[in-house]
Short mmCIF file of C-alpha atoms in Angstrom, two decimals:
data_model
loop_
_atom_site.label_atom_id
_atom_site.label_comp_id
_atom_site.label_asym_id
_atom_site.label_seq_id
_atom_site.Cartn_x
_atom_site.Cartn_y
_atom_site.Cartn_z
CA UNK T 19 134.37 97.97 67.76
CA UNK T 20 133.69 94.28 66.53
CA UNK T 21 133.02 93.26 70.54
CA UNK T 22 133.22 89.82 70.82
CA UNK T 23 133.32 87.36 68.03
CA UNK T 24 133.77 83.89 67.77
CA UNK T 25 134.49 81.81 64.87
CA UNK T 26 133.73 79.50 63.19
CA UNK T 27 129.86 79.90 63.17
CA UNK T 28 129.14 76.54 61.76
CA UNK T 29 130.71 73.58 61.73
CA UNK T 30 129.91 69.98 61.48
CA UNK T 31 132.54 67.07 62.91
CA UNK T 32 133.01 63.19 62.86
CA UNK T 33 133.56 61.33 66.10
CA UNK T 34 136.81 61.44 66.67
CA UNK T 35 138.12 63.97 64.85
CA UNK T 36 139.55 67.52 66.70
CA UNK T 37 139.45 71.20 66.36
CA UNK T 38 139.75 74.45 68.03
CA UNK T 39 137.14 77.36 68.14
CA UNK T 40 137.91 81.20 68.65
CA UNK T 41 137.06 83.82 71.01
CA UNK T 42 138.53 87.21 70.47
CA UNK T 43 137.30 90.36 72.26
CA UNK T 44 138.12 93.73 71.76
CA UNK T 45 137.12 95.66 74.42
CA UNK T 46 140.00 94.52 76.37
CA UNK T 47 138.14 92.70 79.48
CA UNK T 48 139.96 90.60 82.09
CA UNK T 49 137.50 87.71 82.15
CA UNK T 50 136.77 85.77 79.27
CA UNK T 51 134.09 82.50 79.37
CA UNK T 52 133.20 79.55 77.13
CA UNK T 53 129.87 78.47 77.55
CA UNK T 54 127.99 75.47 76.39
CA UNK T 55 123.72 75.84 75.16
CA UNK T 56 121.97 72.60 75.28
CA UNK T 57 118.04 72.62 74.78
CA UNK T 58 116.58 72.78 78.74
CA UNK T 59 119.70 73.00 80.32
CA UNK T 60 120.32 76.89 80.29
CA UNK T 61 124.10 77.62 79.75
CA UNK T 62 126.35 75.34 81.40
CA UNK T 63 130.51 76.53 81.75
CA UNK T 64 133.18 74.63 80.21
CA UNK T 65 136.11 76.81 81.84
CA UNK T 66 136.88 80.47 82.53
CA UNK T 67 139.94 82.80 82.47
CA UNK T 68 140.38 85.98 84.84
CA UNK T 69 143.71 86.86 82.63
CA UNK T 70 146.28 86.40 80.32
CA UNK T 71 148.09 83.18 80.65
CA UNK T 72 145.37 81.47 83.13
CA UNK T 73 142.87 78.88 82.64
CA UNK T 74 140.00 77.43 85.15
CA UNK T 75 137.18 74.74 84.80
CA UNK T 76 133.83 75.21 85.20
CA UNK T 77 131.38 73.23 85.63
CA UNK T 78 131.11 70.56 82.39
CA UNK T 79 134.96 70.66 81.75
CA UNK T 80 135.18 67.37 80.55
CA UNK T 81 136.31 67.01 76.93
CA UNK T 82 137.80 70.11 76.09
CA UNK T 83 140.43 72.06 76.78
CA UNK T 84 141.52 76.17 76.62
CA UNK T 85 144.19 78.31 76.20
CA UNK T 86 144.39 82.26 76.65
CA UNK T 87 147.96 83.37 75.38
CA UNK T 88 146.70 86.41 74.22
CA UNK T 89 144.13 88.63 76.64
CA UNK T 90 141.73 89.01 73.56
CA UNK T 91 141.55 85.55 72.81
CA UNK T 92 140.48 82.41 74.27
CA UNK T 93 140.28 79.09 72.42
CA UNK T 94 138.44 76.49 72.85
CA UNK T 95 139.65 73.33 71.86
CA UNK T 96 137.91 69.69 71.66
CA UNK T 97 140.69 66.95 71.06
CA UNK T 98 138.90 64.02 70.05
CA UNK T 99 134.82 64.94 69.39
CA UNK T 100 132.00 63.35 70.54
CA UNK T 101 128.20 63.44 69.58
CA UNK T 102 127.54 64.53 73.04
CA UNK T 103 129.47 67.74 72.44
CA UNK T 104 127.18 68.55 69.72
CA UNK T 105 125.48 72.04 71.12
CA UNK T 106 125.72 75.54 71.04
CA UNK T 107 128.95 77.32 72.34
CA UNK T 108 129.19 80.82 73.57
CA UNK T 109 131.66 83.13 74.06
CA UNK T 110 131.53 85.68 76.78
CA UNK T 111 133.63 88.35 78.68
CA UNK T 112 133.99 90.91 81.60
CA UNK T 113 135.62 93.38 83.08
CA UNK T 114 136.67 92.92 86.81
CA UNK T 115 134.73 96.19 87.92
CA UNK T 116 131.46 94.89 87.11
CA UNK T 117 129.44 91.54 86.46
CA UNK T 118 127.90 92.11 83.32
CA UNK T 119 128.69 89.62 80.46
CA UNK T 120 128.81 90.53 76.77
CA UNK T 121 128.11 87.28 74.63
CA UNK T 122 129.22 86.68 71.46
CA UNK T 123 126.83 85.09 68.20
CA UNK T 124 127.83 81.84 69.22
CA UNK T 125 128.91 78.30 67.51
CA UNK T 126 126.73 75.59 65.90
CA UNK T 127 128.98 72.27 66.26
CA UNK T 128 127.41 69.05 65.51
CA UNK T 129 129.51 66.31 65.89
CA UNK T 130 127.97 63.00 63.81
CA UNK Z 26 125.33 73.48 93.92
CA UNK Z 27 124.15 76.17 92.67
CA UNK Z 28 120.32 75.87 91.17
CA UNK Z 29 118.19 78.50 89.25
CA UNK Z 30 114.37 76.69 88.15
CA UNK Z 31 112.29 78.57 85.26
CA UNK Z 32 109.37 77.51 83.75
CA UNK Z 33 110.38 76.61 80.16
CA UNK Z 34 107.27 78.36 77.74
CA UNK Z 35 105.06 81.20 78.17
CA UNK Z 36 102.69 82.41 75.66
CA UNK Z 37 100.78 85.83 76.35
CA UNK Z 38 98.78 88.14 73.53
CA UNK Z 39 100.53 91.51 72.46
CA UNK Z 40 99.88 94.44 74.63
CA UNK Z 41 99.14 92.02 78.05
CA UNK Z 42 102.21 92.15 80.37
CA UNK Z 43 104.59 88.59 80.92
CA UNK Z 44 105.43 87.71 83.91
CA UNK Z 45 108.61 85.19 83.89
CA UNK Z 46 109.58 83.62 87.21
CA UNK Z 47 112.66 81.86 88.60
CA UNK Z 48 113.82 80.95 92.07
CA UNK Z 49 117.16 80.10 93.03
CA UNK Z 50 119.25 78.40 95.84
CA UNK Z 51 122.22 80.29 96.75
CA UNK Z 52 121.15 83.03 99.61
CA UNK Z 53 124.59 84.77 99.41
CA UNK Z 54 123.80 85.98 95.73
CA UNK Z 55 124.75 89.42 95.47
CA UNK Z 56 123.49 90.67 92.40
CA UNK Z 57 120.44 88.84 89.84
CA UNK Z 58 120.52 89.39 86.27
CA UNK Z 59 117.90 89.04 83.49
CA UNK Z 60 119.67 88.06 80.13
CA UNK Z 61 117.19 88.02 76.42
CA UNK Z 62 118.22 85.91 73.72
CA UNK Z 63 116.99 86.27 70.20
CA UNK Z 64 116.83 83.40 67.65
CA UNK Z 65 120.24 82.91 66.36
CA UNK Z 66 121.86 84.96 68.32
CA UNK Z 67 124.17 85.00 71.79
CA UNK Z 68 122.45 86.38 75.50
CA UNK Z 69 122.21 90.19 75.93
CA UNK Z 70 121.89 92.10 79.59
CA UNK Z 71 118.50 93.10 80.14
CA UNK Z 72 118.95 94.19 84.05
CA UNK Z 73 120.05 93.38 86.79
CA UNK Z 74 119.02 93.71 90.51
CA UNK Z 75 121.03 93.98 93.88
CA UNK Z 76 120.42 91.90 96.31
CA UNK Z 77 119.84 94.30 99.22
CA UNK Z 78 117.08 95.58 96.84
CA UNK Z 79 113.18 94.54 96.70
CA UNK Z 80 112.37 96.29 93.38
CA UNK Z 81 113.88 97.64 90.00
CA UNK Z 82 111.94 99.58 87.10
CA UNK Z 83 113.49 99.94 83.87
CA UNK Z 84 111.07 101.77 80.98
CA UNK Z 85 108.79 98.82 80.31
CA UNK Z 86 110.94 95.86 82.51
CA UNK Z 87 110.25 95.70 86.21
CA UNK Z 88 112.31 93.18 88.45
CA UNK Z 89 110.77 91.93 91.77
CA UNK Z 90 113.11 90.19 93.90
CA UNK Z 91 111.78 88.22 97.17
CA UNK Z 92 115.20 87.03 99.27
CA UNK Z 93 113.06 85.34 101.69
CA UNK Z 94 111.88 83.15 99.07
CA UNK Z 95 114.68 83.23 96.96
CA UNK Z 96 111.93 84.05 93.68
CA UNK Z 97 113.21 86.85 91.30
CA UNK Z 98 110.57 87.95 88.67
CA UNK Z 99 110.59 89.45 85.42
CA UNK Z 100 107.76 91.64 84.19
CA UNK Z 101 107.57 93.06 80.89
CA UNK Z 102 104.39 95.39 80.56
CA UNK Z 103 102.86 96.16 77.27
CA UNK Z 104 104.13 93.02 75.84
CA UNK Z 105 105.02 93.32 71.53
CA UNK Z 106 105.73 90.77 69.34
CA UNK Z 107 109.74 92.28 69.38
CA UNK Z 108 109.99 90.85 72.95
CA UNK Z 109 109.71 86.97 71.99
CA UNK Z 110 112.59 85.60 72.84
CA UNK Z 111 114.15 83.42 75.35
CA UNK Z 112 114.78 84.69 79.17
CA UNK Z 113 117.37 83.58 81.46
CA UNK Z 114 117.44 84.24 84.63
CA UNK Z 115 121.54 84.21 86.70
CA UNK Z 116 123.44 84.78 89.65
CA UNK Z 117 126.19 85.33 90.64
CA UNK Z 118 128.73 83.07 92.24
CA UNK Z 119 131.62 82.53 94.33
CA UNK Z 120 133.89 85.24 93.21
CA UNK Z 121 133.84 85.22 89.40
CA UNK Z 122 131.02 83.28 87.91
CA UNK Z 123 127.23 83.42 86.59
CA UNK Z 124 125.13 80.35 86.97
CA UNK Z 125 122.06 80.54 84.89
CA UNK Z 126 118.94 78.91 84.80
CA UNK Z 127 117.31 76.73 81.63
CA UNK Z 128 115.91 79.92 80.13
CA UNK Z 129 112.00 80.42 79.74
CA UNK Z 130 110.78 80.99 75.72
CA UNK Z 131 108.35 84.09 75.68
CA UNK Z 132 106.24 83.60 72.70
CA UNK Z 133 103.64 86.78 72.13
CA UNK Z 134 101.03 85.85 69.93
CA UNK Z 135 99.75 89.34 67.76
#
């Protein structure tokens, strides 16, 4: 079992300029989370999904937007990139029966 | 909102025990997790504690939890230079969400 993976694991951007990261899990959990790493901030959520074909915000939604078509994936998208964006995004999911989150390796974007 | 406060570095030698501390604001929390990160890589479950408990032991890991004062503490005895890391500290929220806190870096020096 791969878990959960994201991809890409690098990836550099221009202001301006869009793209879509990629969540997939297979351990076939309800909840699925995009998080965002910033140096002394912690982990701050972009937006959340309790199932297939839903969507919520969390708490830094601003920017970016998700879609879960499939229960094992969830994509993040950023439409038009800012430098503020560049950080650190993580993947995580869980089942409904209990709290703990699995994380994937995460994302490097920097956006110049 | 929600708040969780760590101290952001702690250095102790190999074989002392670390002590990492966080407090939070939200009294309703039912359950407090410790989280480790590595370098490079995403947050792994190290515990958790309920909140209707004052104490957990895990092997080496042993989680203190004060609900009067809203302070949840993370000890790690025999401390080796495997456990530097980062430390995050969470609860959990409203009915589906963890809200962490900035993470303290454990350096152990050999």
């Amino acid at each position: 079992n791969a878990g959960v993976t994201q991809t890409p694991k690098f990836r550099v951007l221009k202001t301006g300029q869009s793209m879509t990261l990629l969540c997939a899990q297979d351990m076939n959990h309800e909840y699925m989370y995009w998080y965002r790493q910033d140096p002394g901030m912690g982990l701050r959520l972009i937006h959340y999904s309790v199932g297939e074909g839903t969507t919520a915000k969390g708490e830094v939604p601003d920017g970016y937007n998700v879609s879960r078509l499939k229960k094992q994936n969830f994509l993040l998208g950023l439409e038009s990139a800012a430098p503020s964006q560049t950080s650190v995004y993580f993947c995580a999911t869980r089942t409904s029966f209990y709290n703990e989150q699995f994380f994937g390796p995460g994302t490097r974007l920097t956006v110049l | 909102g929600e708040d969780v406060e760590q101290s952001l570095f702690l250095s102790v030698r190999e074989g002392d025990s670390s002590v990492i501390n966080c407090t939070y604001t939200d009294s309703s929390s039912t359950y407090l997790y410790w989280y480790k990160q590595e370098p490079g890589a995403g947050l792994q479950l190290l515990t958790y504690i309920f909140s209707n408990m004052d104490m957990k032991q895990d092997q080496r890991l042993t989680v203190l939890l004060n609900k009067k004062d809203k302070h949840l503490s993370l000890r790690i005895a025999d401390t080796q230079t495997g456990d530097s890391a980062i430390y995050f500290c969470a609860e959990f929220y409203g009915a589906n969400n963890l809200f962490f806190g900035t993470g303290t870096r454990l350096t152990v020096i050999p």
